Amino acid sequence: MNDTPDHIRKKQREIWFSKPQEERVRLGLELIQEVNTQIEDRIRAQHPGFSEGEIRVEFIRQMYKDDLSPEYLEGVSKWILEKYSSHKHV
């Protein structure tokens, strides 16, 4: 979706690139974390019975289903679930 007029996009870029590199990196990482949190919250709302491991598996599936093979995703899913289940016993 691209509904921002070109002159506004240009102004946004000017503002963004006027910030020091460290601040741009920090803000970018904060934005990524915020988006990830929103995705996890949506998964929790859609699947209230999911464990933390299952939430992580669903997050990975949603984020990378178009980039990773089903076999690889299955392996990652098993690994995540094993790690989360082993933490319960520690």
PDB file of C-alpha atoms in Angstrom, residues 8 11 17 19 30 41 47 53 56 65 67 86-87 90:
ATOM      1  CA  ILE A   8       5.353  13.973   2.067  1.00  0.00           C
ATOM      2  CA  LYS A  11       9.925  15.252   3.737  1.00  0.00           C
ATOM      3  CA  PHE A  17      18.204  11.074   7.314  1.00  0.00           C
ATOM      4  CA  LYS A  19      18.977  12.020  12.452  1.00  0.00           C
ATOM      5  CA  GLU A  30      12.402  -0.352  18.156  1.00  0.00           C
ATOM      6  CA  ASP A  41      -0.199 -10.370  20.595  1.00  0.00           C
ATOM      7  CA  HIS A  47      -4.928 -18.922  19.916  1.00  0.00           C
ATOM      8  CA  GLY A  53       6.725 -22.285  22.332  1.00  0.00           C
ATOM      9  CA  ARG A  56       7.078 -18.724  18.693  1.00  0.00           C
ATOM     10  CA  LYS A  65       6.498 -19.360   5.276  1.00  0.00           C
ATOM     11  CA  ASP A  67      11.044 -17.904   2.355  1.00  0.00           C
ATOM     12  CA  SER A  86      13.047 -28.397  28.291  1.00  0.00           C
ATOM     13  CA  HIS A  87      12.947 -24.989  30.024  1.00  0.00           C
ATOM     14  CA  VAL A  90      14.785 -26.710  34.692  1.00  0.00           C
TER      15      VAL A  90
END
